[in-house]
GROMACS .gro file of N, CA and C in nm:
model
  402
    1UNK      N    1 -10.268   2.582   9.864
    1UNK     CA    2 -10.355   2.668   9.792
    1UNK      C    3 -10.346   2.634   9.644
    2UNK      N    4 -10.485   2.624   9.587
    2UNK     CA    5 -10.480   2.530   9.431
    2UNK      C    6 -10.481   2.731   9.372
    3UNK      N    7 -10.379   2.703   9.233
    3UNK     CA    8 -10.443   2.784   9.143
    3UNK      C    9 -10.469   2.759   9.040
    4UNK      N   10 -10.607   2.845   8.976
    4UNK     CA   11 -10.695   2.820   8.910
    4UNK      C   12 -10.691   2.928   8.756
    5UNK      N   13 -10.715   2.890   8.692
    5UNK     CA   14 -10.666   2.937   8.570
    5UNK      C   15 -10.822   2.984   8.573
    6UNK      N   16 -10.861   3.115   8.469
    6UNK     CA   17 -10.949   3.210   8.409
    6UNK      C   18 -10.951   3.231   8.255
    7UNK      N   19 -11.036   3.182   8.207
    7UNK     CA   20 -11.033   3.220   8.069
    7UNK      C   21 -11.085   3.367   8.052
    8UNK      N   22 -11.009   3.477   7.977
    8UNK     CA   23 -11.132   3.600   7.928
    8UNK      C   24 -11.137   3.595   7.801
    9UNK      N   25 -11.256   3.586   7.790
    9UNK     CA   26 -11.307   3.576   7.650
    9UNK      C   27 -11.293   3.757   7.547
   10UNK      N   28 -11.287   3.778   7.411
   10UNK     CA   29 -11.286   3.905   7.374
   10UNK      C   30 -11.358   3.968   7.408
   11UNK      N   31 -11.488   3.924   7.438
   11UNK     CA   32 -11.590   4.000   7.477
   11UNK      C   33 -11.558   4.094   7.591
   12UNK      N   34 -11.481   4.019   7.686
   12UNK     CA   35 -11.477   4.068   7.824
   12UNK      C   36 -11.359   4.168   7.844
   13UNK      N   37 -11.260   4.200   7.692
   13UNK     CA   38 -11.191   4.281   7.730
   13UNK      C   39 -11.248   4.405   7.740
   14UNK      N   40 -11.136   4.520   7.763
   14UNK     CA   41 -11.210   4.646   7.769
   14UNK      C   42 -11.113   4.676   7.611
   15UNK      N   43 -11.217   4.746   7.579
   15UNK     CA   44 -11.226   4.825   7.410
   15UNK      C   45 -11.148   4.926   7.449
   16UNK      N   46 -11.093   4.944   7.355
   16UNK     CA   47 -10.985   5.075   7.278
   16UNK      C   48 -11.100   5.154   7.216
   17UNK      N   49 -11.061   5.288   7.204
   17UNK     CA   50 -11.125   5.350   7.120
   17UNK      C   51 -11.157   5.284   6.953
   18UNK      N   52 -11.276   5.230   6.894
   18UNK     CA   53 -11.239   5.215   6.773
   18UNK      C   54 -11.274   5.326   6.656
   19UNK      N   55 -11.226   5.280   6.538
   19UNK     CA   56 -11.274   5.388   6.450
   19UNK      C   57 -11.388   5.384   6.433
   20UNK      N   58 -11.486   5.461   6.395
   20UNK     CA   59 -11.621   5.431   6.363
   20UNK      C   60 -11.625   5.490   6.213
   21UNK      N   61 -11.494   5.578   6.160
   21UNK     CA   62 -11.557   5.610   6.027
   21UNK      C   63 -11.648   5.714   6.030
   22UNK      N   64 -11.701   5.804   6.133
   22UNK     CA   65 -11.773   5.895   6.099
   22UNK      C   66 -11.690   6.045   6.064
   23UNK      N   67 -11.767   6.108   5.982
   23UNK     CA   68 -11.655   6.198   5.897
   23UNK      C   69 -11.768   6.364   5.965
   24UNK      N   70 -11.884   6.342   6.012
   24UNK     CA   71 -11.983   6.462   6.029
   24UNK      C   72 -12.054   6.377   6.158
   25UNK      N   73 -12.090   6.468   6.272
   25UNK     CA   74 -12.137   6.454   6.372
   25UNK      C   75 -12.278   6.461   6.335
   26UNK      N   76 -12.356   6.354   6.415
   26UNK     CA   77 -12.516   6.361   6.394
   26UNK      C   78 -12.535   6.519   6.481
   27UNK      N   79 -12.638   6.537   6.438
   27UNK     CA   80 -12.722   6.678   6.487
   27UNK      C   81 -12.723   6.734   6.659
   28UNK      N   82 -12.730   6.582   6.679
   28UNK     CA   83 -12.758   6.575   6.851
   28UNK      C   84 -12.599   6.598   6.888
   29UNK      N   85 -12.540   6.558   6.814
   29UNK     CA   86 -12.383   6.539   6.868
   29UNK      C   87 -12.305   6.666   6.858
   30UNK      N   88 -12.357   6.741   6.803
   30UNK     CA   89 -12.274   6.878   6.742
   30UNK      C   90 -12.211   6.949   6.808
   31UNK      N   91 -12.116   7.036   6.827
   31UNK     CA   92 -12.074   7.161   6.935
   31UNK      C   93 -12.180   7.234   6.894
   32UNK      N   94 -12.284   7.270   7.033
   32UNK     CA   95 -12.372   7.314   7.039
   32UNK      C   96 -12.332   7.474   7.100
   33UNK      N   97 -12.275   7.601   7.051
   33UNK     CA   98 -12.233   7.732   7.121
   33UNK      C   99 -12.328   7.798   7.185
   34UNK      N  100 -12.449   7.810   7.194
   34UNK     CA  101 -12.525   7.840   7.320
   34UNK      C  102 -12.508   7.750   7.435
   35UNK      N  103 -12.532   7.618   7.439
   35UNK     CA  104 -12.526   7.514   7.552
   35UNK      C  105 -12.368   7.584   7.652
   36UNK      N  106 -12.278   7.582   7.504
   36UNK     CA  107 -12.133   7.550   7.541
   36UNK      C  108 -12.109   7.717   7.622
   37UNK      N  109 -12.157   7.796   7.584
   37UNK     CA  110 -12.156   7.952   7.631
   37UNK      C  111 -12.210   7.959   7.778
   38UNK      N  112 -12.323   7.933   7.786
   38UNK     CA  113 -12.394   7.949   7.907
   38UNK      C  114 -12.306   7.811   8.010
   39UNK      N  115 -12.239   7.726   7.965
   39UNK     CA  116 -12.191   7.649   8.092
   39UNK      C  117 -12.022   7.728   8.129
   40UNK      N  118 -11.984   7.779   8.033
   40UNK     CA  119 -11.863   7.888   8.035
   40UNK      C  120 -11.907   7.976   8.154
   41UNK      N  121 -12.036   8.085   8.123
   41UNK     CA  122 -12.075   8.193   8.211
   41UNK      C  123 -12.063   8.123   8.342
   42UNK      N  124 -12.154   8.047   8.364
   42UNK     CA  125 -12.182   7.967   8.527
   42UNK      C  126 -12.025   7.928   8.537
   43UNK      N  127 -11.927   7.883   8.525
   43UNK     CA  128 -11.779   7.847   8.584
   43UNK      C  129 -11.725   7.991   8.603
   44UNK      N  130 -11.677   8.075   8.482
   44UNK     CA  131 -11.629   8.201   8.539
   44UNK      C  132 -11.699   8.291   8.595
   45UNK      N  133 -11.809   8.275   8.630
   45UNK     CA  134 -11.905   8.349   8.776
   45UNK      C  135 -11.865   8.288   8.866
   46UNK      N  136 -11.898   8.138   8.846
   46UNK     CA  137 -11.896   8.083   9.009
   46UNK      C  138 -11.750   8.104   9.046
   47UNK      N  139 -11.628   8.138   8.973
   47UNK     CA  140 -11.502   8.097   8.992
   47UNK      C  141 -11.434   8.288   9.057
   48UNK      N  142 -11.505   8.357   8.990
   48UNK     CA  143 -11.464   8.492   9.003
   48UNK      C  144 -11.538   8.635   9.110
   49UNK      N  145 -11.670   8.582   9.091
   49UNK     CA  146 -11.799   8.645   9.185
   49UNK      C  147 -11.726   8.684   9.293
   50UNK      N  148 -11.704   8.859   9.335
   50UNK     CA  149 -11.704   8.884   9.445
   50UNK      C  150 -11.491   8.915   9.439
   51UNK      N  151 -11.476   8.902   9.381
   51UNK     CA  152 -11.290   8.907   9.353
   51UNK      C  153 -11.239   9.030   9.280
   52UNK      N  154 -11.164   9.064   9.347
   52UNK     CA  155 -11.085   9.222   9.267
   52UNK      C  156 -10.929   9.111   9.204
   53UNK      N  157 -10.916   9.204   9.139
   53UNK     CA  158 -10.791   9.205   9.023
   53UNK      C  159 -10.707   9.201   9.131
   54UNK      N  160 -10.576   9.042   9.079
   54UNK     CA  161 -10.492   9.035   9.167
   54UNK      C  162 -10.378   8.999   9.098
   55UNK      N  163 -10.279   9.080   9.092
   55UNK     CA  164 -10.175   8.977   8.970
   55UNK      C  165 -10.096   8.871   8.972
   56UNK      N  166 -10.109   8.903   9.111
   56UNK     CA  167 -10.072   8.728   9.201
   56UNK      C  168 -10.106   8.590   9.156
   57UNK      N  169 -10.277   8.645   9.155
   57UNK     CA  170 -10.362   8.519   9.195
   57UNK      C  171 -10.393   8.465   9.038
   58UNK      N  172 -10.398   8.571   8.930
   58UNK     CA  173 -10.471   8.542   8.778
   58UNK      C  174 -10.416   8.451   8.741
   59UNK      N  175 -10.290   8.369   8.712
   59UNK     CA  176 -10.238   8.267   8.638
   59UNK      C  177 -10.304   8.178   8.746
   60UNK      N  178 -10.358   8.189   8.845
   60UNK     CA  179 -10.393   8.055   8.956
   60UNK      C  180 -10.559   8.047   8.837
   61UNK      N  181 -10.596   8.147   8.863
   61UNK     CA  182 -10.721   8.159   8.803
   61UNK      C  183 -10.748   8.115   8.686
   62UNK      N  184 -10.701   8.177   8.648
   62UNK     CA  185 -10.685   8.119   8.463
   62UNK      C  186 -10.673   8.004   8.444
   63UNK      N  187 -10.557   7.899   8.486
   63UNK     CA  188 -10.567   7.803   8.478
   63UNK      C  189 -10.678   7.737   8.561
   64UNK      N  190 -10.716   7.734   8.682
   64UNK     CA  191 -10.857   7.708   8.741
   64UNK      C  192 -10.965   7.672   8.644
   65UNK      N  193 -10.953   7.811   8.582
   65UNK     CA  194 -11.128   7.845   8.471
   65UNK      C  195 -11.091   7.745   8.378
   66UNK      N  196 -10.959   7.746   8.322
   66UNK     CA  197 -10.995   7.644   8.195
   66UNK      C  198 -11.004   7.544   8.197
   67UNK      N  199 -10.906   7.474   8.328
   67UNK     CA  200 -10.962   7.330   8.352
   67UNK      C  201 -11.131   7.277   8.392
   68UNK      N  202 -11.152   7.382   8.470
   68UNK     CA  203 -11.355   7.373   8.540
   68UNK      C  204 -11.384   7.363   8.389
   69UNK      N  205 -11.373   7.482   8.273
   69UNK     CA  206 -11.500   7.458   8.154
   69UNK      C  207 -11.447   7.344   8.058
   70UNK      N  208 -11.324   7.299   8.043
   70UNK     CA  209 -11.321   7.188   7.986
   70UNK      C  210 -11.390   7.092   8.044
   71UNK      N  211 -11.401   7.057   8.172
   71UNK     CA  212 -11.461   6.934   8.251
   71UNK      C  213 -11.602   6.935   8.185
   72UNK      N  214 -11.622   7.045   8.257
   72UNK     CA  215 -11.779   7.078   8.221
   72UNK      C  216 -11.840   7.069   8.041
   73UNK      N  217 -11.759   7.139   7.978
   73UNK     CA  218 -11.770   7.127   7.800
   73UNK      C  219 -11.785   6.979   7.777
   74UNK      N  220 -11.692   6.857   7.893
   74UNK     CA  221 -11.651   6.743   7.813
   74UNK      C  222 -11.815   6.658   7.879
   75UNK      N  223 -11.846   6.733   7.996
   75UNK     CA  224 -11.973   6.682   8.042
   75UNK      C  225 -12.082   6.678   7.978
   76UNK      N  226 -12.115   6.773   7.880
   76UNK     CA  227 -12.212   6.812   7.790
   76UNK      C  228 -12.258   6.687   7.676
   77UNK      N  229 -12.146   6.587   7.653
   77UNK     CA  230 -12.164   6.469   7.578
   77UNK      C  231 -12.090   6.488   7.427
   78UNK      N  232 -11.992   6.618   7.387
   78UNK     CA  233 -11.952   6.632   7.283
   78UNK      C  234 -11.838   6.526   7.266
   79UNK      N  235 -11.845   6.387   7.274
   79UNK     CA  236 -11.728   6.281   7.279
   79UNK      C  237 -11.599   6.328   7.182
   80UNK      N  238 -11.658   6.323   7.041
   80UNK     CA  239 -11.559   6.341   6.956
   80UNK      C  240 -11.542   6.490   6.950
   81UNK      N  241 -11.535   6.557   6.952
   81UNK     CA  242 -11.447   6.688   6.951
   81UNK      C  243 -11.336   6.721   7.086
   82UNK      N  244 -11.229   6.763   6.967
   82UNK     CA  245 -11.149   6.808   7.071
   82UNK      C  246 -11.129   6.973   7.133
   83UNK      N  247 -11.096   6.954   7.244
   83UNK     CA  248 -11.146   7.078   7.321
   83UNK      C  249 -10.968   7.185   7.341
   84UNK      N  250 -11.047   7.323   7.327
   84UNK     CA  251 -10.937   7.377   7.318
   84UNK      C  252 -10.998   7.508   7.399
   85UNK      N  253 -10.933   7.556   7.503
   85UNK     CA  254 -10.974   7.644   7.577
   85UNK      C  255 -10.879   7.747   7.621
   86UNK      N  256 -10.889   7.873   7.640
   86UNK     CA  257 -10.816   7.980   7.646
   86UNK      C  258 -10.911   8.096   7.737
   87UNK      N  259 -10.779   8.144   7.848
   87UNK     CA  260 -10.927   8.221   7.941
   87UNK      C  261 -10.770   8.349   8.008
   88UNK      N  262 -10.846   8.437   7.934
   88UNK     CA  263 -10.773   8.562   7.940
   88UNK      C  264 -10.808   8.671   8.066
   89UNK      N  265 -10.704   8.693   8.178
   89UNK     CA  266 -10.773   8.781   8.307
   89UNK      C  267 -10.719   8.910   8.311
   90UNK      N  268 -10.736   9.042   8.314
   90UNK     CA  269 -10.670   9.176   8.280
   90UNK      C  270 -10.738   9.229   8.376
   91UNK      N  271 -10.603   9.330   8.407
   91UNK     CA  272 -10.694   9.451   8.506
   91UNK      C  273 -10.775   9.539   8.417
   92UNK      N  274 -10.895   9.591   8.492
   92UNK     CA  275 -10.960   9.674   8.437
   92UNK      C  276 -10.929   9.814   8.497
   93UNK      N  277 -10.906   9.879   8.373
   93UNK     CA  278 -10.882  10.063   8.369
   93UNK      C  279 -10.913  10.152   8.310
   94UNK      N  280 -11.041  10.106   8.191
   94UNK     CA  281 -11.132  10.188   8.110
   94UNK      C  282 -11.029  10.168   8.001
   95UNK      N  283 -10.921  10.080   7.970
   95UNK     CA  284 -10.861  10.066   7.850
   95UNK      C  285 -10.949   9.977   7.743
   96UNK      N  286 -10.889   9.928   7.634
   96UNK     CA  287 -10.970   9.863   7.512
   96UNK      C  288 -10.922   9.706   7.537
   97UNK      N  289 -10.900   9.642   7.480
   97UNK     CA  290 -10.835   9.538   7.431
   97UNK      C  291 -10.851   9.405   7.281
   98UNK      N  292 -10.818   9.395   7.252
   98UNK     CA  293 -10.822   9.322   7.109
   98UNK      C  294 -10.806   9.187   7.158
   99UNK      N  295 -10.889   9.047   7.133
   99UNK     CA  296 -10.788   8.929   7.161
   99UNK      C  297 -10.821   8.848   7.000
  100UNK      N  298 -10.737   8.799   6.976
  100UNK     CA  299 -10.802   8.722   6.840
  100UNK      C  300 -10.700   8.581   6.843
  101UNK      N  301 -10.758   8.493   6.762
  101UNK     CA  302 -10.702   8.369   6.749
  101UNK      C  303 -10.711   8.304   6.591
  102UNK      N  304 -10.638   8.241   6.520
  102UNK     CA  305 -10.666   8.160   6.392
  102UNK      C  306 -10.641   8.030   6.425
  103UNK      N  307 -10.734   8.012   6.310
  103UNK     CA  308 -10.736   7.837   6.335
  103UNK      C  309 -10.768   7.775   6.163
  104UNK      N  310 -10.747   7.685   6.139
  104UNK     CA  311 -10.802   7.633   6.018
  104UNK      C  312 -10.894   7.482   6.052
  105UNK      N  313 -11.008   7.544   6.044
  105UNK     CA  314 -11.142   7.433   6.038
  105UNK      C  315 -11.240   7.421   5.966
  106UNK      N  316 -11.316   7.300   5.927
  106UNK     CA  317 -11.380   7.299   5.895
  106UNK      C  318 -11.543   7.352   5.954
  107UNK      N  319 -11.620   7.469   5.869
  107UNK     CA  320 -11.714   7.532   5.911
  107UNK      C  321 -11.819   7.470   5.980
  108UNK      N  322 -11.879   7.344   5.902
  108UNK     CA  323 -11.997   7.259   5.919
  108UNK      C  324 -11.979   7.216   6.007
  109UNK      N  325 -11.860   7.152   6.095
  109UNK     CA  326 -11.829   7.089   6.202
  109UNK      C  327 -11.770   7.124   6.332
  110UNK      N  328 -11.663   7.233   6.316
  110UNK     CA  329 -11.606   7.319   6.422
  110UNK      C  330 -11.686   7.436   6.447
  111UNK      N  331 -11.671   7.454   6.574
  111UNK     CA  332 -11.742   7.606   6.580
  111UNK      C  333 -11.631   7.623   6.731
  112UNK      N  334 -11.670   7.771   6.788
  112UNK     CA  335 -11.646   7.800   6.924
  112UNK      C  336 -11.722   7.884   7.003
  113UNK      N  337 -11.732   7.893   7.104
  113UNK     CA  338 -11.842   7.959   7.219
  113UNK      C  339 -11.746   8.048   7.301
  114UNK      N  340 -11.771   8.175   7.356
  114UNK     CA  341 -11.683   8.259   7.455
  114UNK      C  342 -11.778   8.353   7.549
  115UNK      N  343 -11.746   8.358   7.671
  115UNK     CA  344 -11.831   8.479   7.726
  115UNK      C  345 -11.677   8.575   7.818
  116UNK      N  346 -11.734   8.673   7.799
  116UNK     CA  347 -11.711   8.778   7.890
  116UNK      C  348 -11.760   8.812   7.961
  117UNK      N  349 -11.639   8.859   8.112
  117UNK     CA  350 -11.687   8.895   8.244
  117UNK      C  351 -11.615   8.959   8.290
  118UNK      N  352 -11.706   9.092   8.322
  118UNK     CA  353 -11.635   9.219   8.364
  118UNK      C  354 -11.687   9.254   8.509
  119UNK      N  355 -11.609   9.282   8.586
  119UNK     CA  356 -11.644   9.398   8.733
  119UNK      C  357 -11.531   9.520   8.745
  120UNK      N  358 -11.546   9.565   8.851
  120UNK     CA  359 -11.509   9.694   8.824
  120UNK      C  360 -11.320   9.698   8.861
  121UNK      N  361 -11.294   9.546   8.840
  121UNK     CA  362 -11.166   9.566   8.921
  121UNK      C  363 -11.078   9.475   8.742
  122UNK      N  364 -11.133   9.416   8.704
  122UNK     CA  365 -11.091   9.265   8.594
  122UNK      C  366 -11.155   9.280   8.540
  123UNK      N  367 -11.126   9.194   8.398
  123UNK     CA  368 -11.211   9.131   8.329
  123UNK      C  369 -11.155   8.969   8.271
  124UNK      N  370 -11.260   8.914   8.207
  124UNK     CA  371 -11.185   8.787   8.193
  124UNK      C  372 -11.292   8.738   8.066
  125UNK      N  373 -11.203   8.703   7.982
  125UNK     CA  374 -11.255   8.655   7.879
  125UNK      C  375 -11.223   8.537   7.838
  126UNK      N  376 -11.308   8.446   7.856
  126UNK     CA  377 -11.320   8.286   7.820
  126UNK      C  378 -11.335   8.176   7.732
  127UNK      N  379 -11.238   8.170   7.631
  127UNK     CA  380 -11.356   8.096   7.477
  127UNK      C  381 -11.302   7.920   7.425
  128UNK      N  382 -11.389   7.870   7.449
  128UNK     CA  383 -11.350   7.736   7.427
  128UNK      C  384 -11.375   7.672   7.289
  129UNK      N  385 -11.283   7.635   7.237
  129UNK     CA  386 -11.330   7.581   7.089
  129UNK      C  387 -11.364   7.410   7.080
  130UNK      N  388 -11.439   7.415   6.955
  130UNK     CA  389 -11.491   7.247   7.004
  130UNK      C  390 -11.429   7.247   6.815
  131UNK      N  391 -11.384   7.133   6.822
  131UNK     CA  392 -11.273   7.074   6.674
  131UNK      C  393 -11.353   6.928   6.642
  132UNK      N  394 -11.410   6.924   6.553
  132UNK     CA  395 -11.431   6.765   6.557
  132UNK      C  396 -11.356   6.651   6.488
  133UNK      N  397 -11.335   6.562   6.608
  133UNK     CA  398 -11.187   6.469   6.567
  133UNK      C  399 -11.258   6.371   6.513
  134UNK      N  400 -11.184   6.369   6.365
  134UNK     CA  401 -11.264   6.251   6.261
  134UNK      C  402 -11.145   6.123   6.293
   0.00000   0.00000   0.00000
């Protein structure tokens, strides 16, 4: 059996991420928070629809939801931003609740999207932030 040597040329490697130097996302590229909201709603519906409060099952859940809307967020085409997601499940008992988060970003470029979803047993509140990685 002869062996045969292969040249690969640079062309033919596979690329690394390179820098491109962009410091602001074109228009089309933006974290878009309606797009990013309404694909949130459709995962924690499709993920929760029809389910009572279980304290068992919520850390299964939770983690579930945030991995589905990251997939989905990263499906949307936002390449350069990085994704940060947090999905909160509580029994419901006619109590209140407060959730808040800080962050330091830039306005023009970061934003975040969240929906809430309530039935008569839970609620679950979902909010994914989009960061744009310069």
């Amino acid at each position: 059996m002869a062996e045969t040597e292969v040249a690969i040329t640079p062309a033919e490697l596979p690329s690394a991420a390179e820098n491109s130097y962009i410091i602001r996302p074109n228009f089309k590229d933006k974290f878009k928070p309606a797009i990013v909201k309404e694909a949130i709603q459709e995962v924690v519906v499709e993920h929760l629809k029809g389910k009572d409060y279980d304290p068992e099952q919520a850390p299964v859940w939770c983690k579930a939801i945030t991995e589905a809307v990251k997939e989905k967020v990263k499906s949307l085409g936002m390449d350069r931003y990085k994704l940060a997601v947090n999905v909160v499940i509580g029994e419901q008992r006619g109590q209140g609740i407060k959730v808040g988060c800080r962050c330091f970003w830039d306005s023009d470029t970061d934003n975040y999207a969240q929906h809430l979803y309530m039935n008569e047993s839970m609620f679950c509140l979902a909010t994914a932030f989009g960061v744009f990685f310069y």
